[in-house]
């Protein structure tokens, strides 16, 4: 069972930046697509960004396109989310997730597409 541990959350003013990290255990990290989701109080968990196992393809929610960037380091078993131009509506708990299947070509954007989850890290953006 893979373990995913997020870090890098915190409190930031609107317009600021944060970089989230998600460290994965095990030897198969490079075989799986990874994604970031977020969940605000009283709302459903929503897709933010995803990256294929190779790192060659990425996908973003429209709400973060142009502001957030997902990347991965398959040597360090880590996936990152660089968040720029943050807005108060970005406030949420951010979760990293691993795809259910290895070597996926088209990465899903639904919660059910991902089988392993981290514990989450809080991001709060003040206005």
CSV table of C-alpha atoms in Angstrom, one decimal, residues 4-111:
chain,number,residue,atom,x,y,z
A,4,UNK,CA,1.3,9.7,0.1
A,5,UNK,CA,2.4,12.6,2.3
A,6,UNK,CA,1.6,16.2,1.4
A,7,UNK,CA,3.4,19.2,2.6
A,8,UNK,CA,3.8,22.9,1.8
A,9,UNK,CA,0.4,24.3,2.7
A,10,UNK,CA,-0.1,27.4,4.8
A,11,UNK,CA,-1.5,30.9,5.0
A,12,UNK,CA,-0.8,33.3,2.2
A,13,UNK,CA,-2.2,36.6,1.0
A,14,UNK,CA,-4.1,36.9,-2.3
A,15,UNK,CA,-1.7,37.2,-5.2
A,16,UNK,CA,0.9,35.1,-3.4
A,17,UNK,CA,2.4,31.8,-4.2
A,18,UNK,CA,2.9,28.4,-2.6
A,19,UNK,CA,4.4,25.1,-3.7
A,20,UNK,CA,2.9,21.9,-2.5
A,21,UNK,CA,4.8,18.6,-2.4
A,22,UNK,CA,3.6,15.1,-2.2
A,23,UNK,CA,6.1,12.3,-1.3
A,24,UNK,CA,5.2,8.8,-2.2
A,25,UNK,CA,6.5,5.6,-0.7
A,26,UNK,CA,7.5,2.5,-2.7
A,27,UNK,CA,9.2,1.7,-5.9
A,28,UNK,CA,6.4,2.1,-8.4
A,29,UNK,CA,5.9,5.8,-8.3
A,30,UNK,CA,7.1,6.4,-11.8
A,31,UNK,CA,4.5,4.0,-13.2
A,32,UNK,CA,1.4,5.9,-12.1
A,33,UNK,CA,-0.2,9.2,-13.1
A,34,UNK,CA,-0.6,11.5,-10.2
A,35,UNK,CA,-3.1,14.3,-9.4
A,36,UNK,CA,-4.0,17.1,-7.0
A,37,UNK,CA,-7.6,17.6,-5.8
A,38,UNK,CA,-9.0,20.1,-3.3
A,39,UNK,CA,-11.9,20.3,-1.0
A,40,UNK,CA,-13.3,23.5,0.5
A,41,UNK,CA,-15.6,23.4,3.5
A,42,UNK,CA,-19.1,22.3,2.6
A,43,UNK,CA,-18.1,21.4,-1.0
A,44,UNK,CA,-17.3,18.3,-2.8
A,45,UNK,CA,-13.7,17.3,-3.6
A,46,UNK,CA,-12.7,18.7,-7.0
A,47,UNK,CA,-10.0,18.0,-9.5
A,48,UNK,CA,-7.2,20.5,-9.7
A,49,UNK,CA,-4.4,19.1,-11.9
A,50,UNK,CA,-3.0,15.8,-13.1
A,51,UNK,CA,0.2,14.6,-14.7
A,52,UNK,CA,0.9,11.3,-16.6
A,53,UNK,CA,3.4,8.7,-15.3
A,54,UNK,CA,6.0,10.0,-17.8
A,55,UNK,CA,5.4,13.7,-16.9
A,56,UNK,CA,4.9,14.5,-20.6
A,57,UNK,CA,1.2,15.4,-20.3
A,58,UNK,CA,-0.6,17.6,-17.8
A,59,UNK,CA,-4.2,18.6,-17.3
A,60,UNK,CA,-5.8,21.4,-15.3
A,61,UNK,CA,-9.1,22.5,-14.1
A,62,UNK,CA,-10.2,25.7,-15.8
A,63,UNK,CA,-10.3,27.5,-12.5
A,64,UNK,CA,-6.5,27.1,-12.1
A,65,UNK,CA,-5.2,27.0,-15.7
A,66,UNK,CA,-2.5,29.5,-16.2
A,67,UNK,CA,-1.9,30.0,-12.4
A,68,UNK,CA,-1.0,26.5,-11.2
A,69,UNK,CA,1.6,24.0,-12.5
A,70,UNK,CA,2.0,20.3,-11.7
A,71,UNK,CA,5.3,18.6,-12.1
A,72,UNK,CA,7.0,15.4,-10.8
A,73,UNK,CA,10.4,14.1,-10.0
A,74,UNK,CA,10.4,10.3,-10.5
A,75,UNK,CA,13.8,10.0,-8.8
A,76,UNK,CA,12.6,11.7,-5.6
A,77,UNK,CA,9.2,10.0,-5.8
A,78,UNK,CA,7.6,13.4,-5.5
A,79,UNK,CA,4.9,15.3,-7.2
A,80,UNK,CA,4.6,19.1,-6.9
A,81,UNK,CA,1.9,21.8,-7.3
A,82,UNK,CA,3.2,25.3,-7.9
A,83,UNK,CA,0.4,27.7,-7.1
A,84,UNK,CA,0.8,31.3,-8.2
A,85,UNK,CA,-1.6,34.3,-8.2
A,86,UNK,CA,-3.6,32.7,-5.4
A,87,UNK,CA,-7.1,33.8,-4.8
A,88,UNK,CA,-9.3,33.5,-1.7
A,89,UNK,CA,-11.4,30.9,-3.6
A,90,UNK,CA,-8.4,28.7,-3.7
A,91,UNK,CA,-8.7,28.1,0.0
A,92,UNK,CA,-9.2,24.4,0.6
A,93,UNK,CA,-7.5,21.2,1.8
A,94,UNK,CA,-5.3,20.0,-1.0
A,95,UNK,CA,-4.9,16.2,-1.6
A,96,UNK,CA,-2.6,14.3,-3.8
A,97,UNK,CA,-3.8,11.1,-5.3
A,98,UNK,CA,-2.4,8.2,-7.3
A,99,UNK,CA,-4.1,6.7,-10.3
A,100,UNK,CA,-5.7,3.2,-9.9
A,101,UNK,CA,-3.9,1.8,-13.0
A,102,UNK,CA,-0.3,1.9,-14.1
A,103,UNK,CA,0.8,3.7,-17.3
A,104,UNK,CA,-2.5,5.4,-18.0
A,105,UNK,CA,-2.5,7.3,-21.2
A,106,UNK,CA,-5.5,9.5,-20.6
A,107,UNK,CA,-5.7,10.5,-16.9
A,108,UNK,CA,-9.1,10.8,-15.4
A,109,UNK,CA,-10.3,13.8,-13.4
A,110,UNK,CA,-12.9,12.1,-11.2
A,111,UNK,CA,-12.3,11.1,-7.6
